[in-house]
């Protein structure tokens, strides 16, 4: 995998999802940064139900790769009828570290996504095969 930032709507390699799944199955404890805790209080976000199982039920939409390893990822989960909760996680050897957390309007379609910030696929057939591979893998799990 190429070093850089990946977004699901731009290019998503199956290896990204495999690594994230492995991380979420690692039983690492979750820790929250001061910034995340401040956002939690300021926006009145409940984090009591955020567990590895809860994160597994979410949709990972962004990941950062360094030397073929996912080092950070962002995930979006159901929160309530109006909002989803998004969080950014840094992988440490002793924990999953929540860098930040925020609420997204459920109707937000990311029309302002800057695709230039992300790694892109080299050709359309490679992108198609990755998406099909992801769907096959998702259906098998």
mmCIF file of C-alpha atoms in Angstrom:
data_model
loop_
_atom_site.group_PDB
_atom_site.id
_atom_site.type_symbol
_atom_site.label_atom_id
_atom_site.label_comp_id
_atom_site.label_asym_id
_atom_site.label_seq_id
_atom_site.Cartn_x
_atom_site.Cartn_y
_atom_site.Cartn_z
ATOM 1 C CA UNK A 1 0.000 0.000 0.000
ATOM 2 C CA UNK A 2 1.083 3.508 -0.723
ATOM 3 C CA UNK A 3 1.794 5.793 2.239
ATOM 4 C CA UNK A 4 -0.832 8.458 2.703
ATOM 5 C CA UNK A 5 -4.435 9.170 3.471
ATOM 6 C CA UNK A 6 -7.218 6.985 2.040
ATOM 7 C CA UNK A 7 -10.924 7.789 1.818
ATOM 8 C CA UNK A 8 -13.615 5.216 1.096
ATOM 9 C CA UNK A 9 -15.225 7.422 -1.577
ATOM 10 C CA UNK A 10 -11.907 7.929 -3.412
ATOM 11 C CA UNK A 11 -10.005 4.617 -3.175
ATOM 12 C CA UNK A 12 -10.174 1.878 -0.566
ATOM 13 C CA UNK A 13 -7.858 -1.128 -0.681
ATOM 14 C CA UNK A 14 -9.081 -4.407 0.778
ATOM 15 C CA UNK A 15 -5.876 -4.542 2.855
ATOM 16 C CA UNK A 16 -6.975 -1.374 4.671
ATOM 17 C CA UNK A 17 -10.197 -3.020 5.768
ATOM 18 C CA UNK A 18 -8.384 -6.227 6.774
ATOM 19 C CA UNK A 19 -5.976 -4.303 8.989
ATOM 20 C CA UNK A 20 -8.751 -2.228 10.556
ATOM 21 C CA UNK A 21 -10.786 -5.379 11.236
ATOM 22 C CA UNK A 22 -7.730 -6.937 12.880
ATOM 23 C CA UNK A 23 -7.196 -3.837 15.030
ATOM 24 C CA UNK A 24 -10.835 -3.847 16.116
ATOM 25 C CA UNK A 25 -10.498 -7.532 17.067
ATOM 26 C CA UNK A 26 -7.315 -6.934 19.086
ATOM 27 C CA UNK A 27 -8.983 -6.286 22.462
ATOM 28 C CA UNK A 28 -6.848 -3.183 22.952
ATOM 29 C CA UNK A 29 -8.282 -0.817 25.569
ATOM 30 C CA UNK A 30 -9.791 2.464 24.358
ATOM 31 C CA UNK A 31 -8.370 5.764 25.619
ATOM 32 C CA UNK A 32 -9.615 9.279 24.856
ATOM 33 C CA UNK A 33 -7.481 12.391 24.351
ATOM 34 C CA UNK A 34 -8.187 15.588 26.274
ATOM 35 C CA UNK A 35 -9.509 17.084 23.018
ATOM 36 C CA UNK A 36 -11.948 14.191 22.563
ATOM 37 C CA UNK A 37 -13.117 14.504 26.169
ATOM 38 C CA UNK A 38 -13.574 18.269 25.761
ATOM 39 C CA UNK A 39 -15.671 17.689 22.605
ATOM 40 C CA UNK A 40 -17.666 15.063 24.480
ATOM 41 C CA UNK A 41 -18.540 17.534 27.245
ATOM 42 C CA UNK A 42 -19.043 20.561 24.988
ATOM 43 C CA UNK A 43 -21.322 18.735 22.558
ATOM 44 C CA UNK A 44 -22.943 16.546 25.245
ATOM 45 C CA UNK A 45 -21.842 13.320 23.516
ATOM 46 C CA UNK A 46 -22.271 10.104 25.448
ATOM 47 C CA UNK A 47 -19.249 7.835 25.073
ATOM 48 C CA UNK A 48 -20.287 5.235 27.638
ATOM 49 C CA UNK A 49 -21.386 2.810 24.920
ATOM 50 C CA UNK A 50 -18.236 3.201 22.797
ATOM 51 C CA UNK A 51 -16.573 -0.195 22.880
ATOM 52 C CA UNK A 52 -14.677 -2.246 20.334
ATOM 53 C CA UNK A 53 -17.936 -4.007 19.447
ATOM 54 C CA UNK A 54 -19.630 -0.643 18.907
ATOM 55 C CA UNK A 55 -16.770 0.521 16.671
ATOM 56 C CA UNK A 56 -16.972 -2.739 14.682
ATOM 57 C CA UNK A 57 -20.583 -1.892 13.843
ATOM 58 C CA UNK A 58 -19.519 1.414 12.304
ATOM 59 C CA UNK A 59 -18.389 2.437 8.861
ATOM 60 C CA UNK A 60 -14.683 3.191 8.475
ATOM 61 C CA UNK A 61 -14.377 5.989 5.928
ATOM 62 C CA UNK A 62 -10.798 7.230 6.240
ATOM 63 C CA UNK A 63 -7.429 5.692 7.078
ATOM 64 C CA UNK A 64 -3.815 6.789 7.142
ATOM 65 C CA UNK A 65 -1.094 4.368 6.080
ATOM 66 C CA UNK A 66 2.612 4.517 6.909
ATOM 67 C CA UNK A 67 5.002 1.749 5.797
ATOM 68 C CA UNK A 68 2.148 -0.597 4.805
ATOM 69 C CA UNK A 69 0.391 -0.272 8.169
ATOM 70 C CA UNK A 70 -2.766 1.545 9.116
ATOM 71 C CA UNK A 71 -1.701 4.032 11.779
ATOM 72 C CA UNK A 72 -4.934 6.008 12.085
ATOM 73 C CA UNK A 73 -8.539 5.609 10.997
ATOM 74 C CA UNK A 74 -11.861 7.424 11.194
ATOM 75 C CA UNK A 75 -15.115 5.622 11.778
ATOM 76 C CA UNK A 76 -18.766 6.674 11.756
ATOM 77 C CA UNK A 77 -21.410 4.994 13.926
ATOM 78 C CA UNK A 78 -25.119 5.406 14.558
ATOM 79 C CA UNK A 79 -25.751 7.744 17.483
ATOM 80 C CA UNK A 80 -29.401 8.821 17.531
ATOM 81 C CA UNK A 81 -32.214 9.726 15.114
ATOM 82 C CA UNK A 82 -30.590 13.012 14.076
ATOM 83 C CA UNK A 83 -26.852 12.360 14.333
ATOM 84 C CA UNK A 84 -24.070 9.878 13.709
ATOM 85 C CA UNK A 85 -20.943 9.935 15.820
ATOM 86 C CA UNK A 86 -17.547 10.107 14.104
ATOM 87 C CA UNK A 87 -14.234 9.438 15.790
ATOM 88 C CA UNK A 88 -10.569 9.304 14.824
ATOM 89 C CA UNK A 89 -8.423 6.511 16.283
ATOM 90 C CA UNK A 90 -4.633 6.230 16.463
ATOM 91 C CA UNK A 91 -3.217 2.734 16.835
ATOM 92 C CA UNK A 92 -0.734 2.463 19.700
ATOM 93 C CA UNK A 93 0.910 -0.704 20.970
ATOM 94 C CA UNK A 94 -0.998 -0.491 24.268
ATOM 95 C CA UNK A 95 -4.327 1.072 23.228
ATOM 96 C CA UNK A 96 -6.589 2.543 20.589
ATOM 97 C CA UNK A 97 -6.308 6.277 21.190
ATOM 98 C CA UNK A 98 -9.275 8.472 20.276
ATOM 99 C CA UNK A 99 -7.838 11.720 18.950
ATOM 100 C CA UNK A 100 -11.185 13.449 18.424
ATOM 101 C CA UNK A 101 -14.903 12.809 18.358
ATOM 102 C CA UNK A 102 -17.810 14.753 16.862
ATOM 103 C CA UNK A 103 -21.429 14.500 15.749
ATOM 104 C CA UNK A 104 -22.470 14.485 12.083
ATOM 105 C CA UNK A 105 -25.923 15.282 10.802
ATOM 106 C CA UNK A 106 -27.275 12.001 9.391
ATOM 107 C CA UNK A 107 -28.124 13.797 6.128
ATOM 108 C CA UNK A 108 -24.541 15.036 5.578
ATOM 109 C CA UNK A 109 -23.428 13.692 2.167
ATOM 110 C CA UNK A 110 -19.884 15.166 2.172
ATOM 111 C CA UNK A 111 -20.364 17.246 -0.966
ATOM 112 C CA UNK A 112 -17.244 19.230 0.008
ATOM 113 C CA UNK A 113 -14.868 16.229 0.075
ATOM 114 C CA UNK A 114 -11.435 17.318 -1.242
ATOM 115 C CA UNK A 115 -10.402 14.232 -3.207
ATOM 116 C CA UNK A 116 -6.948 15.721 -3.858
ATOM 117 C CA UNK A 117 -5.919 14.965 -0.242
ATOM 118 C CA UNK A 118 -6.214 11.211 -0.766
ATOM 119 C CA UNK A 119 -4.381 8.337 -2.411
ATOM 120 C CA UNK A 120 -6.133 7.433 -5.653
ATOM 121 C CA UNK A 121 -6.313 4.242 -7.667
ATOM 122 C CA UNK A 122 -3.980 3.764 -10.595
ATOM 123 C CA UNK A 123 -6.546 2.394 -13.047
ATOM 124 C CA UNK A 124 -10.279 1.774 -13.043
ATOM 125 C CA UNK A 125 -10.020 -2.020 -13.203
ATOM 126 C CA UNK A 126 -7.931 -2.075 -10.009
ATOM 127 C CA UNK A 127 -10.517 0.092 -8.226
ATOM 128 C CA UNK A 128 -13.360 -2.122 -9.456
ATOM 129 C CA UNK A 129 -11.631 -5.296 -8.302
ATOM 130 C CA UNK A 130 -11.011 -3.839 -4.849
ATOM 131 C CA UNK A 131 -14.664 -2.880 -4.457
ATOM 132 C CA UNK A 132 -15.840 -6.317 -5.596
ATOM 133 C CA UNK A 133 -13.310 -7.971 -3.284
ATOM 134 C CA UNK A 134 -14.527 -5.879 -0.382
ATOM 135 C CA UNK A 135 -18.138 -6.824 -1.062
ATOM 136 C CA UNK A 136 -17.298 -10.534 -1.320
ATOM 137 C CA UNK A 137 -15.312 -10.349 1.928
ATOM 138 C CA UNK A 138 -18.110 -8.411 3.639
ATOM 139 C CA UNK A 139 -20.694 -10.998 2.557
ATOM 140 C CA UNK A 140 -18.523 -13.867 3.825
ATOM 141 C CA UNK A 141 -18.215 -12.289 7.302
#
